[in-house]
XYZ file of C-alpha atoms in Angstrom:
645
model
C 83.141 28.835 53.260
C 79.752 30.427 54.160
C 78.016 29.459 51.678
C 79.652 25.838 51.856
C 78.199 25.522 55.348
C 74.811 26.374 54.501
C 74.466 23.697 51.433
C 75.808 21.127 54.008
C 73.337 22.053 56.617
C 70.493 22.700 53.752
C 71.014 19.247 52.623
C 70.942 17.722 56.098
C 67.720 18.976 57.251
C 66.245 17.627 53.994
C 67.750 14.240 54.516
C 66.137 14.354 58.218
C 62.588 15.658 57.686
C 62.807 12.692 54.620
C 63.520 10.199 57.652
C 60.718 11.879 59.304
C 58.122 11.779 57.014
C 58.964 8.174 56.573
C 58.109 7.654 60.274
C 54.858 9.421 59.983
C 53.751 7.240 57.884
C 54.474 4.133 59.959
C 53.352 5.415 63.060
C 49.962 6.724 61.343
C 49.266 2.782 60.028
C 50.060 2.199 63.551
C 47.725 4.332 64.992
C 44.704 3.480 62.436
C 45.206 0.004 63.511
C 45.137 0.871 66.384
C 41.720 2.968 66.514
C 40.004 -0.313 64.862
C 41.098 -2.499 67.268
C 40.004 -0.391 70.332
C 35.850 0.344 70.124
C 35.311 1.009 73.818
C 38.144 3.582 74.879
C 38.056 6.452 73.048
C 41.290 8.067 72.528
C 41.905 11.532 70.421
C 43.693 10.901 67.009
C 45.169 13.974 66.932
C 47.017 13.773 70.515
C 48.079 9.818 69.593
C 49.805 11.084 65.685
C 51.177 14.504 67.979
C 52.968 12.001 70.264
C 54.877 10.623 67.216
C 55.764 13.518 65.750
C 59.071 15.693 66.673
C 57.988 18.950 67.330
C 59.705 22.328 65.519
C 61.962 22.832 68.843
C 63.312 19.210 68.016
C 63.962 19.786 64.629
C 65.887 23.184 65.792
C 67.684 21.507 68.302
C 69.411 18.972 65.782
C 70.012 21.776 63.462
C 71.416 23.699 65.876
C 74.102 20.447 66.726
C 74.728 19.545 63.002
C 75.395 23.397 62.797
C 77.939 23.224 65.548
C 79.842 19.674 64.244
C 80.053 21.246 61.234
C 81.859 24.262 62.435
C 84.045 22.195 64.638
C 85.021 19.853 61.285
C 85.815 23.141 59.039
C 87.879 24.656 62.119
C 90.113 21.668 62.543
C 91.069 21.939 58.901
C 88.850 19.083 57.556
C 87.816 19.500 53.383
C 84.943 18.771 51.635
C 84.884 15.785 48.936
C 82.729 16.185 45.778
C 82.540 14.716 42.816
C 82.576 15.966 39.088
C 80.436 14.789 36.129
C 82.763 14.261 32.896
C 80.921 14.452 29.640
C 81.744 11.615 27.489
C 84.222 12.827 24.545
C 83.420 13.105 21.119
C 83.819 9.751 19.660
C 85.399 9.743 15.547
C 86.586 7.294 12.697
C 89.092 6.973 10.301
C 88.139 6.582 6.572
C 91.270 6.232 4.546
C 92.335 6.655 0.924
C 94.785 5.390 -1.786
C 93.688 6.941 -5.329
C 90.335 6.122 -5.514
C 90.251 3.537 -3.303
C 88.719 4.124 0.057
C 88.585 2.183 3.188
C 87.813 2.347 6.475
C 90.947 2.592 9.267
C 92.352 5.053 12.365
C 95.922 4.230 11.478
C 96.588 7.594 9.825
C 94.746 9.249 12.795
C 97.636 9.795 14.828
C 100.083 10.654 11.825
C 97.948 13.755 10.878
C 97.800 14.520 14.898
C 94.697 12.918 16.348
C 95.484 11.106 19.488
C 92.595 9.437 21.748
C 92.183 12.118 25.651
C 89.602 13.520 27.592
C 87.558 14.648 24.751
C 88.447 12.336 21.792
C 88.115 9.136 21.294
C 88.311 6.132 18.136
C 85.857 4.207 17.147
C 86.376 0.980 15.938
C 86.359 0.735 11.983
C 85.954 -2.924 12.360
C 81.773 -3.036 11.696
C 82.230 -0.455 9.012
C 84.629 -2.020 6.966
C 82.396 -5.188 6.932
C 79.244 -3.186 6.290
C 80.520 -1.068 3.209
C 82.463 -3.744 1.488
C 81.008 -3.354 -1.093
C 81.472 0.567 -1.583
C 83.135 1.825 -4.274
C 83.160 6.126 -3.818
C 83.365 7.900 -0.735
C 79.743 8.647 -1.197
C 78.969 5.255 -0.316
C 81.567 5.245 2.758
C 79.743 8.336 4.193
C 76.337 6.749 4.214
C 77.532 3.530 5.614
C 78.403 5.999 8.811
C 75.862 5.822 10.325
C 75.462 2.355 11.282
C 78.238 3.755 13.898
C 78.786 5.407 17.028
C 81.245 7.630 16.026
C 79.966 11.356 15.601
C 82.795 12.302 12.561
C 84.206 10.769 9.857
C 88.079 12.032 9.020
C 89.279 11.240 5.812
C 93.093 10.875 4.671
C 95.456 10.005 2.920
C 99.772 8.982 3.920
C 100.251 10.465 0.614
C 97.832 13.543 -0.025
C 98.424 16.211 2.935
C 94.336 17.176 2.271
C 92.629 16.055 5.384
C 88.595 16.091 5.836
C 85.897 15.900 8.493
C 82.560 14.888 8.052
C 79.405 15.074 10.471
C 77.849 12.075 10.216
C 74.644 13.028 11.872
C 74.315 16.307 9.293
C 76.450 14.661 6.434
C 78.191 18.098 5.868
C 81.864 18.289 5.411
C 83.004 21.104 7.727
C 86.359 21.081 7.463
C 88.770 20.781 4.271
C 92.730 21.599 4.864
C 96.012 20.174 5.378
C 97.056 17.849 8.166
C 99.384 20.305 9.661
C 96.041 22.660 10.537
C 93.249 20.215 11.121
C 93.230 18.816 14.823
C 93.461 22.860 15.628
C 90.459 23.645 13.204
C 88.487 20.632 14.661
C 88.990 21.760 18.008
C 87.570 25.314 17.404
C 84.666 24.025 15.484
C 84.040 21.710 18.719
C 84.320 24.508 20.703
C 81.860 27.074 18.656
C 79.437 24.297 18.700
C 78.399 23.275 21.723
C 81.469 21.239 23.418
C 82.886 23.729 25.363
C 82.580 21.422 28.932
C 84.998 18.824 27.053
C 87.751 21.132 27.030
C 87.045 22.831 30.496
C 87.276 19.132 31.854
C 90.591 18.510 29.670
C 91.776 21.962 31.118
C 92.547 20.133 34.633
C 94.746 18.184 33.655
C 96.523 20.291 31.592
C 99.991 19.446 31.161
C 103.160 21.686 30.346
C 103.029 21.868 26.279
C 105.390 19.325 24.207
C 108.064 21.313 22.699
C 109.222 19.030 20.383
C 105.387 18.595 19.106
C 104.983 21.965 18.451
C 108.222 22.323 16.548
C 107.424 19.662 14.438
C 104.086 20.953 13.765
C 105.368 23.826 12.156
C 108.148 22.216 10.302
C 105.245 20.159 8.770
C 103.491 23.512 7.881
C 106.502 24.986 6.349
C 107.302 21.952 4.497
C 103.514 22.307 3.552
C 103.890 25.699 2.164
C 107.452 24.571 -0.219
C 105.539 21.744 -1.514
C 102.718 24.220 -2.510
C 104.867 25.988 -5.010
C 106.408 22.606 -6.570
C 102.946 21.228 -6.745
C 101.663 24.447 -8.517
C 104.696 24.196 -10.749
C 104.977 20.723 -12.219
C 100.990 19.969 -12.497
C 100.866 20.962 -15.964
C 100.651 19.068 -19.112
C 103.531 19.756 -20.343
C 106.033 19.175 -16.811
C 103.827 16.220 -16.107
C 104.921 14.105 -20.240
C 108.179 15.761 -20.151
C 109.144 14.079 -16.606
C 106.698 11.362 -16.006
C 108.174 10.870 -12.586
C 105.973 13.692 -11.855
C 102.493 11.552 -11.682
C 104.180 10.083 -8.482
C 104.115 13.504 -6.739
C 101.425 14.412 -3.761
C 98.880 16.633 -6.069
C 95.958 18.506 -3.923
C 93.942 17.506 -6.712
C 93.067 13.684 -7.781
C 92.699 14.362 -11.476
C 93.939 16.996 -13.970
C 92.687 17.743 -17.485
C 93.520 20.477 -20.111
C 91.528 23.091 -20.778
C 92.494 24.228 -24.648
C 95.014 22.685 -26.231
C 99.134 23.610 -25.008
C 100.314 25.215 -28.046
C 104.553 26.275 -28.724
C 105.337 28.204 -31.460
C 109.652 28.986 -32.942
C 110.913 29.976 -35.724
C 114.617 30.407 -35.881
C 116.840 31.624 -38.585
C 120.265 30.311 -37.929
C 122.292 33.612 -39.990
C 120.468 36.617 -40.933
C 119.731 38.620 -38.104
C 117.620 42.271 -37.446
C 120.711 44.172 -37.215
C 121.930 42.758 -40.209
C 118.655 43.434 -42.002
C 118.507 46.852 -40.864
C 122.011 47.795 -41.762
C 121.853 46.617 -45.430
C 118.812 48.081 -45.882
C 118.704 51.628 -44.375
C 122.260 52.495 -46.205
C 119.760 53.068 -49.383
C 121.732 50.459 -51.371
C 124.903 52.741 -51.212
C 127.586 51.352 -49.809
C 131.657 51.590 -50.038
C 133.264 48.716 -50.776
C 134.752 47.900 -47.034
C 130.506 47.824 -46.027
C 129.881 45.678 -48.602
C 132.596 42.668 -48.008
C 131.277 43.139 -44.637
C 127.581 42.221 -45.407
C 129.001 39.485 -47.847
C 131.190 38.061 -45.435
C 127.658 37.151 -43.506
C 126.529 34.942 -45.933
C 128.670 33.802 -48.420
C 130.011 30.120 -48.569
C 127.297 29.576 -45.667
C 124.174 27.977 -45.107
C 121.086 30.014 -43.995
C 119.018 27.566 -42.161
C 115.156 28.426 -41.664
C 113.296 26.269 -38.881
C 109.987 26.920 -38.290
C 107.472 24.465 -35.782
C 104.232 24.457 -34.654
C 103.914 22.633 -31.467
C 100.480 21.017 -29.666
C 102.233 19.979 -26.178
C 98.828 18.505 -24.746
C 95.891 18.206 -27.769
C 93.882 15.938 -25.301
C 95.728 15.253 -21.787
C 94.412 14.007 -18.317
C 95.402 12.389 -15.145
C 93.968 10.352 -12.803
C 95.952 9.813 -9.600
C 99.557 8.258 -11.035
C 98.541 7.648 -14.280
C 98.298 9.611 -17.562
C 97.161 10.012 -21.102
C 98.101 12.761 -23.826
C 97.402 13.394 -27.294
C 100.392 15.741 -28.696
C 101.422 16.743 -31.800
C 104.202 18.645 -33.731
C 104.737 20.637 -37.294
C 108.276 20.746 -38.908
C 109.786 22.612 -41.727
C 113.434 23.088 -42.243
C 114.782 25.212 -45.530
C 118.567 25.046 -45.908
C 119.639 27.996 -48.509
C 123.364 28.441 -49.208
C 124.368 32.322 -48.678
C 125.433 32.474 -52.422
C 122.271 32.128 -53.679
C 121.318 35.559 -51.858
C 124.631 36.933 -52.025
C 125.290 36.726 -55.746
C 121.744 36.289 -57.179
C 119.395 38.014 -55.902
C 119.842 42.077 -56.491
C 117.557 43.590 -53.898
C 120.621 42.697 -51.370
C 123.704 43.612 -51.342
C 125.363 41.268 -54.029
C 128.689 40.741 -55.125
C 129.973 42.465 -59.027
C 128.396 39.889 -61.633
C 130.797 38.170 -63.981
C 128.585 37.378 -66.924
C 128.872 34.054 -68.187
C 130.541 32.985 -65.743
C 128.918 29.821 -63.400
C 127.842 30.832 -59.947
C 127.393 27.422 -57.751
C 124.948 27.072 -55.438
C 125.125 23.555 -54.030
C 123.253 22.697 -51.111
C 119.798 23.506 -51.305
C 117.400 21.485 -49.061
C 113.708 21.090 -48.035
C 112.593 19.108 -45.474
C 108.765 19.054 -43.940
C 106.713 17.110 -41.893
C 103.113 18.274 -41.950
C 102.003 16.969 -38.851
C 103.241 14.080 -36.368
C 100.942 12.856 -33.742
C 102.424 10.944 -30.721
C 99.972 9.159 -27.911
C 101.445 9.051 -24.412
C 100.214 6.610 -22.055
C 102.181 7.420 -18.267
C 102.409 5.832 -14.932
C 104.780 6.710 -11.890
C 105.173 5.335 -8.147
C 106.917 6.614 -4.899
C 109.695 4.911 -3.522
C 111.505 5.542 0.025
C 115.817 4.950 -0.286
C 118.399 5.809 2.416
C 118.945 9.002 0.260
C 115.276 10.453 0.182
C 111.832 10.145 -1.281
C 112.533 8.870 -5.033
C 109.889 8.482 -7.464
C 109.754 6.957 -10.521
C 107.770 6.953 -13.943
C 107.566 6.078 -17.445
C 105.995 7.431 -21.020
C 104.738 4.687 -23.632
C 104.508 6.578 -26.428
C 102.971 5.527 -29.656
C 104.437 7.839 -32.981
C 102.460 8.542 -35.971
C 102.704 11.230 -39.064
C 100.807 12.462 -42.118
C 103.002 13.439 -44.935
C 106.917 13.726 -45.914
C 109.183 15.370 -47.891
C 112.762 15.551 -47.900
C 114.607 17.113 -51.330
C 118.138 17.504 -51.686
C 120.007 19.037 -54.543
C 123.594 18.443 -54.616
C 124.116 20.576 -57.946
C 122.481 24.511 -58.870
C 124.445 26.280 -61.099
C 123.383 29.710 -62.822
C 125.447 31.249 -65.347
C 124.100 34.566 -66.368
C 124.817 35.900 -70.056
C 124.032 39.525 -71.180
C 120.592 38.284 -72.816
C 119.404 35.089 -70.919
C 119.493 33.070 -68.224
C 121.013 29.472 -68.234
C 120.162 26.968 -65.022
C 121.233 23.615 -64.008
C 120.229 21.503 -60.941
C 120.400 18.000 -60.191
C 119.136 16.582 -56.840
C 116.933 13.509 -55.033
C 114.036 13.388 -52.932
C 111.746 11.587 -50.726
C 108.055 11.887 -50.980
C 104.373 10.597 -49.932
C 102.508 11.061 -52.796
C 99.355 9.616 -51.968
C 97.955 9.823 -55.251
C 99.070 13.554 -55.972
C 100.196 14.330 -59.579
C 101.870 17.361 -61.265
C 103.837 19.671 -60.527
C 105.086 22.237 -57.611
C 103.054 24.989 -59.394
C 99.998 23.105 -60.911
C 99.649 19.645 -58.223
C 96.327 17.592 -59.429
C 95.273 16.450 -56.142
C 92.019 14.856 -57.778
C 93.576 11.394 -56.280
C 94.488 12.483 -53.532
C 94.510 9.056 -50.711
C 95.446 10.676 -48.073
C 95.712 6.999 -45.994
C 98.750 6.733 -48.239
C 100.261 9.262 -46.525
C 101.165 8.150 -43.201
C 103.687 6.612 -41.692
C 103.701 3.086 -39.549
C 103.263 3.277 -35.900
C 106.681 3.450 -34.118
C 106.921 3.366 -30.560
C 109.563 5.075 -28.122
C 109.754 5.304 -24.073
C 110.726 7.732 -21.492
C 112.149 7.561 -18.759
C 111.989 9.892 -15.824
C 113.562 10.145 -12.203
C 112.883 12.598 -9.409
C 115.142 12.436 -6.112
C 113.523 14.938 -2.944
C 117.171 14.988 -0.193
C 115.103 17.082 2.007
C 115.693 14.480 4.773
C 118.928 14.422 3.883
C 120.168 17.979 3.260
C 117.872 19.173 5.461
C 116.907 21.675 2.582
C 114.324 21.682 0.007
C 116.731 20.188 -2.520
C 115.610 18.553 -5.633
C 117.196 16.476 -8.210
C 115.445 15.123 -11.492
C 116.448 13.471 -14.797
C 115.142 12.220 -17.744
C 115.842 9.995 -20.749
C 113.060 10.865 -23.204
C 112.426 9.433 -26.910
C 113.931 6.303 -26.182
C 113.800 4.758 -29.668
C 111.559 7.305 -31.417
C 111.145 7.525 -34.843
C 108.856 8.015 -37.533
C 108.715 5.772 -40.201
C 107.366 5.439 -43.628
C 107.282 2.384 -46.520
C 105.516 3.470 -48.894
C 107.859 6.571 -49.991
C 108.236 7.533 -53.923
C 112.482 7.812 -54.321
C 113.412 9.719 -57.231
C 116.512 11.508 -58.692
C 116.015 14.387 -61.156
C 117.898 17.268 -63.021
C 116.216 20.378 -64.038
C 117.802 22.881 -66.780
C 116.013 26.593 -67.597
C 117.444 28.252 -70.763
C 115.242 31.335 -70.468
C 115.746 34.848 -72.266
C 116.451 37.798 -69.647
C 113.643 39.586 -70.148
C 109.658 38.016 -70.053
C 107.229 39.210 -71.769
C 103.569 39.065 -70.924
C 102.769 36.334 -72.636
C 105.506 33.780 -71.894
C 105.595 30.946 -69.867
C 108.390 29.974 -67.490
C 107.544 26.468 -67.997
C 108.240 26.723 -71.780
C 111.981 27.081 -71.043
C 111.982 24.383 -69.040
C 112.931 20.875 -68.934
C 112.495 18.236 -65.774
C 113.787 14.717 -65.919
C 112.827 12.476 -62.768
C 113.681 8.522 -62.484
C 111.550 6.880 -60.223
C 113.906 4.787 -57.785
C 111.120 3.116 -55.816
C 107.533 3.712 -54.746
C 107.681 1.612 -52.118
C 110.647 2.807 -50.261
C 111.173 2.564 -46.429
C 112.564 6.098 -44.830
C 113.186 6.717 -41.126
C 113.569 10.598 -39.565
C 114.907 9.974 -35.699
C 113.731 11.884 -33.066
C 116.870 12.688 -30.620
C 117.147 10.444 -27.829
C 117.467 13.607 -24.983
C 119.108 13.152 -21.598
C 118.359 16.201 -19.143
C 119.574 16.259 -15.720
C 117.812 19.036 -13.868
C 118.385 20.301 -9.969
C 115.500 22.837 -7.741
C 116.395 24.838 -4.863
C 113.955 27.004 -2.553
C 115.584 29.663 -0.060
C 112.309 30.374 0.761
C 109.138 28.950 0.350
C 108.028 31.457 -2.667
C 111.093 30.654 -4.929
C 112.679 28.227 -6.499
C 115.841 28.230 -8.291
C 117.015 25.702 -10.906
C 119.689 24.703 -13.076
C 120.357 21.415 -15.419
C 121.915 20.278 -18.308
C 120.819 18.759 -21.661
C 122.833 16.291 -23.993
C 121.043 15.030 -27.315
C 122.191 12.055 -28.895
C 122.034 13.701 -32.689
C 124.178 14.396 -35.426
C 122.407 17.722 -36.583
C 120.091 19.855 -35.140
C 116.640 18.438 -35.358
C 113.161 18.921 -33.688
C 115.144 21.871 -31.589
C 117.614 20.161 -30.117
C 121.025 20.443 -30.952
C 124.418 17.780 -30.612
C 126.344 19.952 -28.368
C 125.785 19.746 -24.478
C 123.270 22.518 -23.241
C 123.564 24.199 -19.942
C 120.162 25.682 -18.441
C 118.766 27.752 -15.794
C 115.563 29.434 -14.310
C 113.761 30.864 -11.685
C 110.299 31.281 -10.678
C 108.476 33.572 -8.048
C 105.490 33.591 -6.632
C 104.775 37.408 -5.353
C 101.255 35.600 -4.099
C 100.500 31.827 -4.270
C 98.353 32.368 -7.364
C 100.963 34.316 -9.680
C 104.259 33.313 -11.091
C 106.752 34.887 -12.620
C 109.737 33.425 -14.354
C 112.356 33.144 -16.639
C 114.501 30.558 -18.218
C 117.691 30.705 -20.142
C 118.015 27.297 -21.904
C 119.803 27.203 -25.247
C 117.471 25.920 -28.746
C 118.532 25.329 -32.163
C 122.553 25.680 -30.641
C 121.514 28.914 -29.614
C 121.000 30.977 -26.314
C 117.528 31.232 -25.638
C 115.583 34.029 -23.088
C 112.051 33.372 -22.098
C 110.153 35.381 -20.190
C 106.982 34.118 -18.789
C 103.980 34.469 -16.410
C 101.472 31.961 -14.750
C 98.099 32.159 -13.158
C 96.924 28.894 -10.607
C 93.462 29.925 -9.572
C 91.399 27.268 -7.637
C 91.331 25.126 -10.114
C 92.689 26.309 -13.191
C 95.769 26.882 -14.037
C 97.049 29.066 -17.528
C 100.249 30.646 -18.470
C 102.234 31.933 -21.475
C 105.764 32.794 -22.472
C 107.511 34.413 -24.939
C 111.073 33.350 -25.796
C 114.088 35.275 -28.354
C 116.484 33.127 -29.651
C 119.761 34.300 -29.556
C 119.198 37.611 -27.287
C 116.918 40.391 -27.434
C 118.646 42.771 -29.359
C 119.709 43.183 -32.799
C 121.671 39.192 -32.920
C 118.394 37.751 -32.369
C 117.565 35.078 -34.459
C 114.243 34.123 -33.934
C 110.954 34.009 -31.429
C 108.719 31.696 -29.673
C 105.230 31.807 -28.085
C 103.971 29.241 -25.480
C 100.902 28.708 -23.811
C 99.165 26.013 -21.670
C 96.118 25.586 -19.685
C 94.425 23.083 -17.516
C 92.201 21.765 -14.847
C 92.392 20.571 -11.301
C 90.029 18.259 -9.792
């Protein structure tokens, strides 16, 4: 109160001796004129300008009385009015994205928690937008910026939950995050940088904190955190083509792009198994009767089927917002050897007794390759809101194209073996791109070789792909996707050689050094066509898959798979295929998971790890058909890698 007195009285006495001076002045003109007007009576100067002036016992007089009303004001409760300078808040604009087109707008200010108070304020995009019509980057944008009066630059997206700010007096971006964090990170950087007053101003009229706000604010930063995992998950090459509905999906990143080329490897063998190996061959070829029809009853009268393919998931494979490109391709050999020809012909297993010349049938042989298919993927998706949740849809064009085919079939191989030779017959038909090759199996005479000949005509097929998020209406990160993929796939050749031929060996049981096998053969083929037109279908696959995450580092999912195929081909088999998986994420950038989804007909484990670092993202599995243990029946290798811009 003291000290509120003595400013009052300070500033007072200024404003008087101020009104004094002032009449000092006028009285001394008045006294100069004076003293020129008057030449005869002489009259001291200094006694006429004393006259005017108050003297110091005046001056303490009314300081004394302003002193005492003063005092009399505080004392009957009267309060002192004074006013407050507010500094003008920080003014910013809204610069708004949609893929890689920007423009300039505020309307996604207040959806990522900017609202105009004491220290912020919008400016109007209006001047902008007509100034940088013509810009085509955000690089542009930026520059345009400072034709403005707005100090920052925020830059959004409704779909993308990346949010930035840029100075526009320093050009720097300061801040990068998500829209759940940034009004809290702009405020701190306003505060550490010189706009402290703003908030001490804002500070009086504080108000008592909107609950509902703040719960929603973190609902938005847990959602934040689910969506992390999903978006880590289904970025890659190979969850991107095999569900285009993915490309709809909020990415961090605007563009992705392999790194090497995805590569799958399986080989399955549909019969013969480790165990079975093992226990033929460590009993040291002696065996009772009872372990014998045991090891026989394996194979004979059945086929042993031998699948092995060679898989490029992404050869060449981007995207650029919602749209996508890929360059895949795929190996495939299938050998189809009846049991009997093992189990009564070839003595280094355990064979049945030998009835000499007596015929041992072997029907059923087949060969079946495709060197290498190529297929070119061209992929576009869009999200759409529906009373059940966000739904987003896409679609695969793909274009289908291979080098090479054979298929051979041989409905008749008979051996009948005699005490001295060796007597077989075999009869069959086949499909084959010659392109100019001549000769035989053993001896080809590739000299005229065209390998244009070769290929097949370009087929095209579609997928399909679905993706249902009933967050909003669950209330739970619950996700549903299907696909229909290989929607009239095929590959197709018309310019196959058709043939039938028979084959007979009449060969002694013994060779010596200087025979021939070929001398004791004979090979008959009739040319059916050489322009013949041959299809191999790829399986048109529906998979319905569902996600779950408990919590925000796992997710949990389960589907099922129906091919639309009358044998097993390209790994997928006729019957309907139930699935499941998991994947944790100890720390964002490592996952670990593990899928049991049947191939070939059979159960199949894969075990698998992935890195997402930054930018890049790798992985690999390892899969065993059939178990782990001695019933295996074959293996797999995967691995992927790409890029995240």
């Amino acid at each position: 109160m003291r000290k509120s007195n003595l400013l009052l009285a300070l500033l007072i006495l200024a404003s008087f001796l101020h009104g004094q001076t002032d009449s000092i002045d006028t009285d001394s003109t008045t006294v100069s004129n004076e003293i020129e007007n008057t030449s005869t009576e002489s009259v001291p100067i200094s006694e006429t300008v004393m006259d005017t002036i108050d003297t110091p016992d005046t001056i303490d007089t009314a300081l004394e009385e302003t002193k005492t009303t003063l005092g009399d004001s505080l004392a009957e409760g009267g309060e002192i009015e004074y006013s407050v300078i507010t500094p003008s808040p920080v003014r910013i604009v809204g610069l708004m994205y949609d893929g890689p087109l920007y423009y300039w707008s505020n309307d996604n200010l207040v959806n990522i928690g900017f609202e105009q108070n004491s220290y912020l304020s919008f400016e109007d995009p209006i001047l902008l937008a007509v100034k940088a019509k013509d810009c085509t980057d955000i690089v542009c944008h930026l520059l345009e910026s400072d034709t403005s009066y707005a100090d920052y630059v925020v830059v959004s997206s409704i779909d993308d939950p990346v949010v930035q700010i840029y100075e526009i007096a320093t050009r720097a971006n300061i801040i990068e995050t998500n829209k759940v964090e940034a009004l809290a990170l702009f405020e701190n950087y306003l505060k550490e940088n010189g706009y402290q007053n703003l908030f001490m101003t804002a500070a009086v009229h504080e108000t008592v904190p909107d609950l509902d706000a703040d719960l929603e604010m973190n609902l938005d930063l847990r959602r934040a955190q689910f969506l992390q995992l999903r978006q880590s998950k289904f970025r890659s090459m190979k969850e991107l083509f095999a569900n285009p509905a993915n490309f709809a999906r909020t990415f961090e990143s605007h563009t992705s792009w392999n790194v090497f080329p995805d590569f799958k490897m399986n080989i399955h063998n549909s019969l013969l198994t480790p165990g079975w190996y093992k226990e033929w061959w460590t009993t040291g070829m002696v065996m009772t009767d009872a372990q014998k029809n045991d090891y026989l009853g394996t194979i004979i009268d059945k086929d042993i089927v031998l699948k092995i393919q060679p898989e490029f998931q992404s050869i060449f494979g981007f995207r650029i917002g919602q749209f996508g490109f890929n360059l895949s391709g795929v190996s495939f050999f299938k050998l189809v050897m009846p049991g009997n020809i093992l189990g009564k012909s070839i003595p280094i297993l355990p064979i049945e007794d030998i009835a000499l010349d007596q015929p041992i049938s072997n029907s059923g042989l087949e060969f079946e390759a495709i060197p290498f298919g190529l297929k070119t993927s061209l992929s576009y998706a869009h999200p759409l809101e529906t009373e059940y949740g966000n739904l987003k849809v896409g679609v695969n064009l793909n274009f289908y194209k291979a080098s090479g085919y054979i298929h051979m079939v041989s409905d008749d191989f008979t051996v009948i073996l005699a005490p001295d030779s060796v007597h077989v017959t075999a009869t069959g038909e086949g499909w084959v791109t010659k392109g100019g090759i001549q000769g035989h199996l053993d001896d080809l005479n590739t000299d005229n070789l065209e390998f244009s000949e070769t290929l097949s005509d370009i087929t095209m097929g579609i997928d399909l792909g679905l993706i249902l998020d009933l967050r909003e209406r669950l209330h739970q990160e619950v996700e549903i996707q299907l696909s229909l993929r290989n929607l009239g796939a095929q590959y197709k050749w018309s310019n196959l050689s058709h043939e039938t031929w028979t084959f007979e060996q009449h060969s002694p049981g013994v060779f010596t050094a200087v025979d021939s096998i070929e001398q004791y053969q004979v090979t008959e083929t009739t040319v059916l066509g050489t322009q013949a037109e041959y299809s191999v279908n790829i399986p048109t696959v529906l998979n319905i898959r569902g996600f779950y995450q408990p919590v925000h580092n796992v997710l949990l999912g389960a589907g099922i798979e129906k091919a639309f195929t009358d044998i097993t081909r390209f790994g997928y088999s006729p019957d309907l295929e139930i699935s499941f998986q998991a994947n944790y994420y100890p720390v964002r950038w490592l996952d670990l998971n593990y899928y049991l989804a049947p191939r070939y007909g059979d159960p199949t484990h894969t075990f698998g790890t992935g890195l997402h670092i930054g930018f890049l993202d790798t992985g690999l599995s390892l899969s065993f058909l059939n178990g782990l243990n001695s019933n295996a029946k074959g293996v797999g290798f995967t691995f992927y890698s790409s890029m995240h811009f």
